[in-house]
Short mmCIF file of C-alpha atoms in Angstrom, two decimals:
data_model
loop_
_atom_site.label_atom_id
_atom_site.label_comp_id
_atom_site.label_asym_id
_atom_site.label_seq_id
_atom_site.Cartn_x
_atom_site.Cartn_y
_atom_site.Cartn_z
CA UNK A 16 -6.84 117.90 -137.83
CA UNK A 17 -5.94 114.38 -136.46
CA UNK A 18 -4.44 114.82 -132.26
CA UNK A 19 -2.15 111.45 -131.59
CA UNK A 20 -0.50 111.12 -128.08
CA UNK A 21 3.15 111.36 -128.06
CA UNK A 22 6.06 111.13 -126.24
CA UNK A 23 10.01 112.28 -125.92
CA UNK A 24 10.10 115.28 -128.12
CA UNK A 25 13.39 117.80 -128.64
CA UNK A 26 11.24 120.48 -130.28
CA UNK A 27 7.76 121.35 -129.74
CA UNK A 28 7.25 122.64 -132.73
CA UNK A 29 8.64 121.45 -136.26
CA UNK A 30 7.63 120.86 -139.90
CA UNK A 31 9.08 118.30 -142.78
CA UNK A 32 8.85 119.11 -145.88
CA UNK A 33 8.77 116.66 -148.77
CA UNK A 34 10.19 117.81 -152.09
CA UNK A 35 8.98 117.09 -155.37
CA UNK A 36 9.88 118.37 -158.51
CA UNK A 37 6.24 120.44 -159.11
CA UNK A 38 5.14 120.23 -155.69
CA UNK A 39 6.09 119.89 -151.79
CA UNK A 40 4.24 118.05 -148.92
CA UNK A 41 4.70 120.08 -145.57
CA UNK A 42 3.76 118.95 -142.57
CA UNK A 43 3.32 120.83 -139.12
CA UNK A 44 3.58 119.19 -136.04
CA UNK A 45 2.99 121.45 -133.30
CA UNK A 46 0.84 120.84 -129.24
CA UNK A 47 -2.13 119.63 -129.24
CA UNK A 48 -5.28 121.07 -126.90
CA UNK A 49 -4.82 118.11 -124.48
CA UNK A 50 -1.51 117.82 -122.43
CA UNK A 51 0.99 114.90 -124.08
CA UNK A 52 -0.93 115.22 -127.39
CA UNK A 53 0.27 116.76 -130.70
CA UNK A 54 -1.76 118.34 -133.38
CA UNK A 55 -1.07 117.63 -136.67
CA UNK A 56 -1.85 119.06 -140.44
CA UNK A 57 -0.08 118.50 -143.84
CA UNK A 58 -0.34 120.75 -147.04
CA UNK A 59 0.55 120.89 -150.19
CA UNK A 60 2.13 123.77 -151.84
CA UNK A 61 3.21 123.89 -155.62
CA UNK A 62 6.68 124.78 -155.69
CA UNK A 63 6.96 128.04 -157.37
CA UNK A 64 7.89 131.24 -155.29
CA UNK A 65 4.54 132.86 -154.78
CA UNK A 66 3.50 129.48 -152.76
CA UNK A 67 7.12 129.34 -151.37
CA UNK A 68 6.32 132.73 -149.62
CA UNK A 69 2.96 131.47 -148.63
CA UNK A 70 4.40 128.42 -146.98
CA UNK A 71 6.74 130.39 -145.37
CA UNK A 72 3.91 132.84 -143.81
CA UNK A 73 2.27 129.44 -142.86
CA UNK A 74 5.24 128.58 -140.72
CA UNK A 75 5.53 131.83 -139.02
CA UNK A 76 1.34 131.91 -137.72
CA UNK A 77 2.31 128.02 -136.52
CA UNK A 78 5.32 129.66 -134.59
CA UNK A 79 7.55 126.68 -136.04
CA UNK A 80 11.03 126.42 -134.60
CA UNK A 81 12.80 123.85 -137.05
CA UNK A 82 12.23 123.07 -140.50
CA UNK A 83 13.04 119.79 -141.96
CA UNK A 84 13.70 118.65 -145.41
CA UNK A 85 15.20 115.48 -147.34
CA UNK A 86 17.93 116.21 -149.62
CA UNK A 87 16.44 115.16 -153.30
CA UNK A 88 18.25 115.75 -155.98
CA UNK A 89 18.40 119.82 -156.45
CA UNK A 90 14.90 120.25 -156.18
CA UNK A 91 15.73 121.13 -152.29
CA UNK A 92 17.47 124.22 -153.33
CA UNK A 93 14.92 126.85 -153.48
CA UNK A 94 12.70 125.56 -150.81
CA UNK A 95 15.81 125.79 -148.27
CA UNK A 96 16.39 128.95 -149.81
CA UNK A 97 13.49 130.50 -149.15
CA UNK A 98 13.12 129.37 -145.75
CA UNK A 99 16.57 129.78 -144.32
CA UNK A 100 16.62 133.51 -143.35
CA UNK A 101 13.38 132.90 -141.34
CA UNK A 102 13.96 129.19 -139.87
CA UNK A 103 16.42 127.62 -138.31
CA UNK A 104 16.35 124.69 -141.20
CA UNK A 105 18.03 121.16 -142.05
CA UNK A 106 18.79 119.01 -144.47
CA UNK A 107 18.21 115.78 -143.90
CA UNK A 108 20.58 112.57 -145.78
CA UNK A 109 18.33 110.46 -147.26
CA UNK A 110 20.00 107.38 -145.88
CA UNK A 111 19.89 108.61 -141.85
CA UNK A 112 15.52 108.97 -142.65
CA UNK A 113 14.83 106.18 -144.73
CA UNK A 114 11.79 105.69 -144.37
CA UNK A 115 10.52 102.35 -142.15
CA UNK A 116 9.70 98.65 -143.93
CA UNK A 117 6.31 97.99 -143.66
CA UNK A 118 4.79 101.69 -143.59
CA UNK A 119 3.15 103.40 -146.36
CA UNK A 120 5.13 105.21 -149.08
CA UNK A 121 3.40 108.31 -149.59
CA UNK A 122 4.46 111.31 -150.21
CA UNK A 123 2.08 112.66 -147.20
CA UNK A 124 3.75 110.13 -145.37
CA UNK A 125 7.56 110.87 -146.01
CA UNK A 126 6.18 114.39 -144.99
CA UNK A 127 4.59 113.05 -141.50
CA UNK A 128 7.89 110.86 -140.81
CA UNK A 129 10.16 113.77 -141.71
CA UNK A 130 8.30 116.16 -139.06
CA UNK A 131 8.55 112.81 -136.38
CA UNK A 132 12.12 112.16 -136.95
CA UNK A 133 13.00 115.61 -136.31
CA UNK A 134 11.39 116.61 -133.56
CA UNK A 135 12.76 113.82 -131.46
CA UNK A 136 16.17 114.81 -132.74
CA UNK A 137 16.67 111.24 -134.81
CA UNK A 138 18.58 112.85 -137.99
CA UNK A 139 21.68 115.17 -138.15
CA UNK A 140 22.11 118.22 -140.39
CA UNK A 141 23.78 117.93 -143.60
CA UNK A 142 26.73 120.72 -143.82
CA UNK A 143 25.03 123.46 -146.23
CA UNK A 144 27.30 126.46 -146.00
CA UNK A 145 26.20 129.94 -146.23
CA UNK A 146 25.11 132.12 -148.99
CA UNK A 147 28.57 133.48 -149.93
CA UNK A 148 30.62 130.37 -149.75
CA UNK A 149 27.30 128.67 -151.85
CA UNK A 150 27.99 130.97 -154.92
CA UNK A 151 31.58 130.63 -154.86
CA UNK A 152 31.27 126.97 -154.73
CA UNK A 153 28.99 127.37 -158.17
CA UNK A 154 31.66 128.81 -159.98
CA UNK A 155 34.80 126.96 -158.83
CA UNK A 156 32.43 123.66 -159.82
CA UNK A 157 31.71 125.17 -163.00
CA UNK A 158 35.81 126.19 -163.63
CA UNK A 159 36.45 122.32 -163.17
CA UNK A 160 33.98 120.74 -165.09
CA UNK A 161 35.23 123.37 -167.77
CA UNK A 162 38.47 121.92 -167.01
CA UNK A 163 37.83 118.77 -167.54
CA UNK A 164 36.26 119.16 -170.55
CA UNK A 165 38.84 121.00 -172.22
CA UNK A 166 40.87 118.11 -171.24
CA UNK A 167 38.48 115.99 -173.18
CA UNK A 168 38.76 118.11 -176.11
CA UNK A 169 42.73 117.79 -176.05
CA UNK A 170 42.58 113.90 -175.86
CA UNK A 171 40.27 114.26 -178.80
CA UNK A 172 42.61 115.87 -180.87
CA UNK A 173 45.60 113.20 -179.93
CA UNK A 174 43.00 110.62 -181.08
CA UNK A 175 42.78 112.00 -184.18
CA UNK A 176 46.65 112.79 -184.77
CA UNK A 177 46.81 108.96 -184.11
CA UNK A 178 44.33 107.87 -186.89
CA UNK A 179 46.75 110.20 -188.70
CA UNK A 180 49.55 108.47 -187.80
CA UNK A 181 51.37 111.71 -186.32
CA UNK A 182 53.03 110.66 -183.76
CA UNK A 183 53.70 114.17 -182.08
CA UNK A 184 52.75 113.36 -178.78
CA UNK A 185 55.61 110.47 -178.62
CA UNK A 186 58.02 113.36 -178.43
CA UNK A 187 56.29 116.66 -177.26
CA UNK A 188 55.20 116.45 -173.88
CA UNK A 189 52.37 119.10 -174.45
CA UNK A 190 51.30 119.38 -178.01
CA UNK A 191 49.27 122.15 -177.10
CA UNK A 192 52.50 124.10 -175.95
CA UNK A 193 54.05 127.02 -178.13
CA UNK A 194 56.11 124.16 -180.30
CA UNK A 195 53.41 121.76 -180.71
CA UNK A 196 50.55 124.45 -181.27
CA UNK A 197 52.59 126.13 -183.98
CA UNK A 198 52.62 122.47 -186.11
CA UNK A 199 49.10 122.23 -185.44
CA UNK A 200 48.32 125.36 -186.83
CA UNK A 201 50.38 124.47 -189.73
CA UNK A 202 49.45 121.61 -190.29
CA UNK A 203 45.68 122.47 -190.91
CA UNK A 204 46.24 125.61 -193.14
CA UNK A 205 47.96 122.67 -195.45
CA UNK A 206 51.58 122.33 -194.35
CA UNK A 207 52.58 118.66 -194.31
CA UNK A 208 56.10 118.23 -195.15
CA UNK A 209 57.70 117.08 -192.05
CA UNK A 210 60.80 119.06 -192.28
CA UNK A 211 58.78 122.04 -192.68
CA UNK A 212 57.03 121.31 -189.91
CA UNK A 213 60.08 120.58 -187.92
CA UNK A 214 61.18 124.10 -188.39
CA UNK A 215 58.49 125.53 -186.03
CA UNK A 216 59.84 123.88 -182.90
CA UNK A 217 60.99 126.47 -180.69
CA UNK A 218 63.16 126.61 -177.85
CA UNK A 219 64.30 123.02 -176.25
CA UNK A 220 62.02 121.64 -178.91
CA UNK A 221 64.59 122.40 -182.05
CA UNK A 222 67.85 119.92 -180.76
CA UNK A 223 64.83 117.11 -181.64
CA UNK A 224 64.37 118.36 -185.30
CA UNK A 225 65.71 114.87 -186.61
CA UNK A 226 63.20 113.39 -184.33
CA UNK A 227 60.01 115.31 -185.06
CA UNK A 228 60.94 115.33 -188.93
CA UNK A 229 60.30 111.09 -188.28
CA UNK A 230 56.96 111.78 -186.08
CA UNK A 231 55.45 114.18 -187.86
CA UNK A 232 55.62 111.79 -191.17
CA UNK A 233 51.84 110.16 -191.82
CA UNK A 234 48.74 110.85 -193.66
CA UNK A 235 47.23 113.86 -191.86
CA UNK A 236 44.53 115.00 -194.68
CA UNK A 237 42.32 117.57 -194.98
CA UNK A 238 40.08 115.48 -192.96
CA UNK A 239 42.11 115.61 -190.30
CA UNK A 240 42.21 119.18 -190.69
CA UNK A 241 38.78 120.09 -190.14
CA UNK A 242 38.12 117.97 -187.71
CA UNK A 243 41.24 119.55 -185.37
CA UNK A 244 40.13 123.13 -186.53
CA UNK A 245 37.01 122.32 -184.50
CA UNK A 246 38.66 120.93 -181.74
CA UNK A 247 41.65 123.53 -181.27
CA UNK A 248 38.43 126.63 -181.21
CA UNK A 249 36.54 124.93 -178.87
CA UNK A 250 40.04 124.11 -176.68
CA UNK A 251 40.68 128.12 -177.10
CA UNK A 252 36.83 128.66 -176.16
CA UNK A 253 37.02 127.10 -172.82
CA UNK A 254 40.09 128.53 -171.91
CA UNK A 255 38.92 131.91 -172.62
CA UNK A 256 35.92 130.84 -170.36
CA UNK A 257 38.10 129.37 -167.84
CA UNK A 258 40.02 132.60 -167.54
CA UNK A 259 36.54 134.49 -166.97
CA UNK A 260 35.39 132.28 -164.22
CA UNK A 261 38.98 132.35 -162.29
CA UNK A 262 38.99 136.16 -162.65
CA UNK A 263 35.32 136.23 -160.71
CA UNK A 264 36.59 134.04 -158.47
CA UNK A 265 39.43 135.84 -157.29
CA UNK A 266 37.14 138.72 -156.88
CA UNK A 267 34.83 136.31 -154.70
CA UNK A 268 37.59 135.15 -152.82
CA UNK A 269 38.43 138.32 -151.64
CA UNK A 270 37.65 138.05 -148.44
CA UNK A 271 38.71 134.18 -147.66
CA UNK A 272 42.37 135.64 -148.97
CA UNK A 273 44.02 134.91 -145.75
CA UNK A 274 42.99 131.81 -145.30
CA UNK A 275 43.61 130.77 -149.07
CA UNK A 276 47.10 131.83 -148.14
CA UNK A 277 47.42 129.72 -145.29
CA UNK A 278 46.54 126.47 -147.59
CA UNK A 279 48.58 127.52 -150.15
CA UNK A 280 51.53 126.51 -147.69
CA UNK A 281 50.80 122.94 -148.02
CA UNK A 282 52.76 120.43 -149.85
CA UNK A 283 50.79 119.64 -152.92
CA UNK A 284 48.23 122.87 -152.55
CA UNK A 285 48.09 125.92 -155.02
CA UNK A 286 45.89 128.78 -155.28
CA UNK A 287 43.31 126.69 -157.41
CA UNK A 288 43.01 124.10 -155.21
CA UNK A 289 43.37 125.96 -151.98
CA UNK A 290 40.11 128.04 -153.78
CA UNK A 291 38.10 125.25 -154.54
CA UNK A 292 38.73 123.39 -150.83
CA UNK A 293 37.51 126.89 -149.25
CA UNK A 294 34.44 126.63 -151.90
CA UNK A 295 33.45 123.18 -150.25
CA UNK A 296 34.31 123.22 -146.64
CA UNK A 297 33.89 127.00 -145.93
CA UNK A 298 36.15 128.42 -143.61
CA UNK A 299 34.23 127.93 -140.27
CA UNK A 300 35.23 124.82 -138.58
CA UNK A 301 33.06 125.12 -135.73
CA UNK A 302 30.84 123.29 -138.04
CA UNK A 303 33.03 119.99 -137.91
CA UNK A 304 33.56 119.27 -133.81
CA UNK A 305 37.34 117.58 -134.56
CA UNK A 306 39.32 116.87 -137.73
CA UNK A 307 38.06 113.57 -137.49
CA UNK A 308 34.50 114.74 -138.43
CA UNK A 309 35.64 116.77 -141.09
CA UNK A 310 37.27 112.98 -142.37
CA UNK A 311 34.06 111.33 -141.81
CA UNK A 312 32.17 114.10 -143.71
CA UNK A 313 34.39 113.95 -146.97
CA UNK A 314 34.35 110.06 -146.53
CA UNK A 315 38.17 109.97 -146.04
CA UNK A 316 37.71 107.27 -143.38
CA UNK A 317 36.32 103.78 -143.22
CA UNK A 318 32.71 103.29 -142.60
CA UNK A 319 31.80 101.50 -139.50
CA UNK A 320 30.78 97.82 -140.51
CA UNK A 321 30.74 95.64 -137.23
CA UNK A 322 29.48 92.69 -136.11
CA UNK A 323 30.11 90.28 -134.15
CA UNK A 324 32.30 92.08 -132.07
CA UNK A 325 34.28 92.13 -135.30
CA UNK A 326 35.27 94.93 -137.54
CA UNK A 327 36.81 93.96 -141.07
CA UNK A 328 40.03 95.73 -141.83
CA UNK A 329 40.17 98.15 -144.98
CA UNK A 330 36.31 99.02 -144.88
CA UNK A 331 35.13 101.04 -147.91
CA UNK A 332 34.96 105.10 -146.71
CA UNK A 333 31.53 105.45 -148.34
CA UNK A 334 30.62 108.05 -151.66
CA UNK A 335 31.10 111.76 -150.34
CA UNK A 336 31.85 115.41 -151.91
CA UNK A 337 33.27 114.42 -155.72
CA UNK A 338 34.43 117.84 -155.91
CA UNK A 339 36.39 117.90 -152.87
CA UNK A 340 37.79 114.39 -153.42
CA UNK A 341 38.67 115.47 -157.00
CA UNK A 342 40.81 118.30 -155.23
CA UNK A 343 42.06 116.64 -152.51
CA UNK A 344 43.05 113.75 -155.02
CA UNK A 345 44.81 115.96 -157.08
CA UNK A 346 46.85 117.19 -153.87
CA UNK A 347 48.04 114.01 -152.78
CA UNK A 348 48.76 112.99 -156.42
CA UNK A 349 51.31 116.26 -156.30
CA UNK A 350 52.36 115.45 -153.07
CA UNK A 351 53.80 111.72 -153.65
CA UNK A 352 56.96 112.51 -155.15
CA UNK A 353 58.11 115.54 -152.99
CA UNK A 354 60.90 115.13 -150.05
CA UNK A 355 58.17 115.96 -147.35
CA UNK A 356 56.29 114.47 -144.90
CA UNK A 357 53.47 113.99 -147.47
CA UNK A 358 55.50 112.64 -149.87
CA UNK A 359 57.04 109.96 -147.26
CA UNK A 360 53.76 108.89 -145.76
CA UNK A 361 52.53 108.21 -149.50
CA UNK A 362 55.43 106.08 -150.52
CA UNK A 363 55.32 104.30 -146.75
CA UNK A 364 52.13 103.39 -147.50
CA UNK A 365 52.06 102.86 -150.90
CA UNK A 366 54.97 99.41 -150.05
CA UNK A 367 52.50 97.86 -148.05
CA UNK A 368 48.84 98.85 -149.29
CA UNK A 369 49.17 99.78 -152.67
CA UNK A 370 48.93 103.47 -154.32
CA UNK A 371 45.09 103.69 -154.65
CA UNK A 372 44.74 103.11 -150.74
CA UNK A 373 47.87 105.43 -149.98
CA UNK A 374 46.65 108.18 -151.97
CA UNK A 375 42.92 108.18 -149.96
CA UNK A 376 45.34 107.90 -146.86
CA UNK A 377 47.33 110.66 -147.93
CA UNK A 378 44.09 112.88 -148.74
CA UNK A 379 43.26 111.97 -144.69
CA UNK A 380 45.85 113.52 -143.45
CA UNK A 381 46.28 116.75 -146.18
CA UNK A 382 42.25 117.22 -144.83
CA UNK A 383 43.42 116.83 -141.17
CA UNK A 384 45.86 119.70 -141.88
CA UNK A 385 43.26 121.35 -143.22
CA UNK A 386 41.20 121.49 -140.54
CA UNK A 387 44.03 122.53 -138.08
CA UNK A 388 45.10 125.51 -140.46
CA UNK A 389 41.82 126.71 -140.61
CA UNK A 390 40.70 126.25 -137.18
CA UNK A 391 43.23 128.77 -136.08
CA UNK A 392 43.88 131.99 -138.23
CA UNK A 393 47.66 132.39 -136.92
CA UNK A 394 48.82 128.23 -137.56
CA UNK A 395 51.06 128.16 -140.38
CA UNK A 396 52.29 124.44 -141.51
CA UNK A 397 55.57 123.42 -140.82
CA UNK A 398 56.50 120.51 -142.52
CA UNK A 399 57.45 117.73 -140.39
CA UNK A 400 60.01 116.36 -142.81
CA UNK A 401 60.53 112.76 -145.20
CA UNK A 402 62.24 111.32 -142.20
CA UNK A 403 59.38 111.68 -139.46
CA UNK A 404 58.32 108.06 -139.29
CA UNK A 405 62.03 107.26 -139.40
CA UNK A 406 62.30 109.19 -135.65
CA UNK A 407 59.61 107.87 -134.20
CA UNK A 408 60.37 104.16 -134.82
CA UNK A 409 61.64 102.97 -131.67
CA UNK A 410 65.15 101.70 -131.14
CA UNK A 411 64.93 98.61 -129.64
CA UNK A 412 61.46 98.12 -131.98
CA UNK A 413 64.26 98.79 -134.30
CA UNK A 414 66.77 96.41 -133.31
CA UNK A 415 64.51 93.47 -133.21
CA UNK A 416 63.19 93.89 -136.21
CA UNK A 417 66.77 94.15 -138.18
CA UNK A 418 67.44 90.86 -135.95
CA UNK A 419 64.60 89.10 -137.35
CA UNK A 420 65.63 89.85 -140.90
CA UNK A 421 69.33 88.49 -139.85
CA UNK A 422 68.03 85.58 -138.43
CA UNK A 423 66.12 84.88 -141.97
CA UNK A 424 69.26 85.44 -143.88
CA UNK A 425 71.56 83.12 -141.58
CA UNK A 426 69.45 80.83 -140.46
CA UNK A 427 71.03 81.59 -136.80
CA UNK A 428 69.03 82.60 -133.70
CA UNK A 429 70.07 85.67 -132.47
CA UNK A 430 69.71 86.93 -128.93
CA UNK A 431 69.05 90.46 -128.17
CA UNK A 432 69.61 91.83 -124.43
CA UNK A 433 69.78 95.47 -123.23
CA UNK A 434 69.03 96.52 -127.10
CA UNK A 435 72.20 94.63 -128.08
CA UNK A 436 72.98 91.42 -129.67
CA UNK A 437 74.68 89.69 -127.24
CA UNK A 438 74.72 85.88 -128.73
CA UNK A 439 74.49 83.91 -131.74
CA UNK A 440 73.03 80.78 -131.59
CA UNK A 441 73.81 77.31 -133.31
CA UNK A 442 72.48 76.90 -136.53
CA UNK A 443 68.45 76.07 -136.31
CA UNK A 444 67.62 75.93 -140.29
CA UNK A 445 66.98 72.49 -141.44
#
């Protein structure tokens, strides 16, 4: 046991805990015998559950008050697991405890600096929500990377209706709808006259026979065939999977309904997406002091980048949740073309920035909504309408702005008093 003197500590007692793969480093920092000193020791425990448990009876004789952990990979998972109903525990971003330049880089070491860092209350918490909102997060992840995937396998199957030179998709929107799914099918059991083919449009589909008859002519072979057959069954297999996970999660929903419901209000929201933003954020704001941490958190916002006294304009916002910016992208994607206050703040800023930077500036303010909604069980959005930055403009900010665009078309200098033009000028333009 090594006793170093110390100073300005937050907690008394503390351990940090680095995570390996097989194995974890934990180190207890805890008073020493002699006043202003600490007392020190580091373990190693293999990281299966049986040492897990013993780590955690470890902690208890030690009387430690905080537990502190880096965030590596998943490995953190079951360590933070198995301490959390017994500790008050944190986890740690790798990037607010990098470790010091010029220090050893042990893995006893990361351990030691862990422990320092958090007992003088140098690191924040990384948001880890609880146990409930954890396993619904696992499946709505899982019901979009099945998703995406099956959207994979339908690109696949254009691809190859391309090398066939079917050219189905230049007049079906969906040719995995009922019209375009029914040639398909034909198609592979043998079927390739084109006018047969044709036939099996249904609904809006048949005024385009003539059409399709001319798209559907090329040299789809048996080839083809098999290759789509496998494609189409494992299209059909995820969907049947994707139907099983959004049944479970309506089940583990359940008691988030009301707030889902409140989401779902929001321009550019539906049940999916409201489900999967509850999945990542939870529902307790407490957690997030402001909507403008909640921004910071999903890195929705610039990163702070000065010196000099200066601060470049259009920072990067930094890599955060790729699930919830998948969502939230998604939202303001939906949102861009609607007569709403959404949709009007997109195209505003889309003019002058470009749509890549008005759709992350659109996802601010859906997540600032967000925030409000679910701060407050009884808010409901209201819409503030397509015409809100319209009202706000000031009048006279107004006026001079339509009298600089008059002066550029007449070459005339205009003069503006008590919000009115009032003179014309000779002409100035040379």
């Amino acid at each position: 046991m090594d006793e170093v003197e110390e100073h300005e500590r937050l907690f008394e007692r503390v351990a940090g805990i680095d995570i390996a793969k097989s194995e974890v480093k934990v180190c207890v920092r805890v008073p020493g015998s002699r006043v202003g000193y600490r007392r020190q020791e580091v373990r190693t425990f293999p990281a299966v559950t049986a040492e897990l448990l013993a780590l955690g009876d470890w902690l208890r004789i030690e009387q430690v008050q905080l537990v502190v952990m880096e965030a590596t990979g998943t490995y953190w998972k079951p360590v933070f697991y198995a301490l959390e109903d017994d500790f008050e525990c944190w986890l740690l971003n790798a990037k607010q405890v990098k470790h010091l330049p010029g220090r050893p880089k042990t893995d006893r070491e990361d351990a030691i600096w862990l422990a320092k860092v958090a007992e003088r209350g140098m690191a924040r918490p990384s948001f880890v929500p609880p146990r409930p909102i954890r396993h619904l997060r696992d499946l709505t992840r899982y019901r979009r990377s099945l998703t995406q995937e099956r959207t994979r396998e339908k690109q696949r199957v254009q691809g190859v209706l391309e090398d066939a030179q079917v050219k189905l998709s230049s007049v079906i929107s969906d040719i995995h709808g009922a019209s375009g799914r029914a040639m398909l099918e034909a198609m592979i059991a043998g079927q390739r006259n084109p006018r047969e083919l044709a036939q099996l449009a249904r609904g809006s589909m048949r005024g385009k026979k003539d059409v399709l008859i001319e798209a559907l002519r090329g040299h789809f072979s048996d080839h083809h065939a098999f290759i789509c057959r496998m494609m189409l069954d494992n299209i059909d297999r995820l969907s049947v999977q994707i139907d099983a996970l959004t049944r479970q999660i309506e089940q583990a929903i359940a008691p988030y309904q009301p707030q889902v419901e409140q989401l779902d209000e929001v321009t550019g929201i539906g049940p999916i997406a409201a489900q999967d933003i509850v999945a990542e954020i939870g529902v307790d704001m407490s957690r997030f002091a402001t909507a403008s941490h909640l921004v910071s958190w999903a890195r929705f916002c610039p990163q702070t980048t000065q010196s000099g006294g200066k601060q470049p304009r259009g920072g990067a916002t930094g890599k955060g949740n790729p699930w919830l910016g998948a969502a939230l992208g998604e939202i303001a994607s939906s949102a861009r073309r609607t007569p709403t206050f959404l949709g009007a703040r997109y195209r505003r800023l889309a003019r002058r920035r470009g749509a890549k930077r008005a759709l992350v500036a659109t996802a601010h303010s859906v997540l600032i909504i967000i925030w409000h909604l679910l701060s407050d069980p009884e808010a409901h959005y209201q819409d503030l309408g397509p015409d809100h930055y319209d009202s706000r403009i000031n009048t006279d900010r107004k006026t001079r702005q339509l009298a600089r665009h008059l002066e550029a078309l007449t070459g005339q200098k205009i003069t503006i008093e008590d919000g009115k033009i009032t003179a014309i000028g000779p002409d100035y333009s040379t």
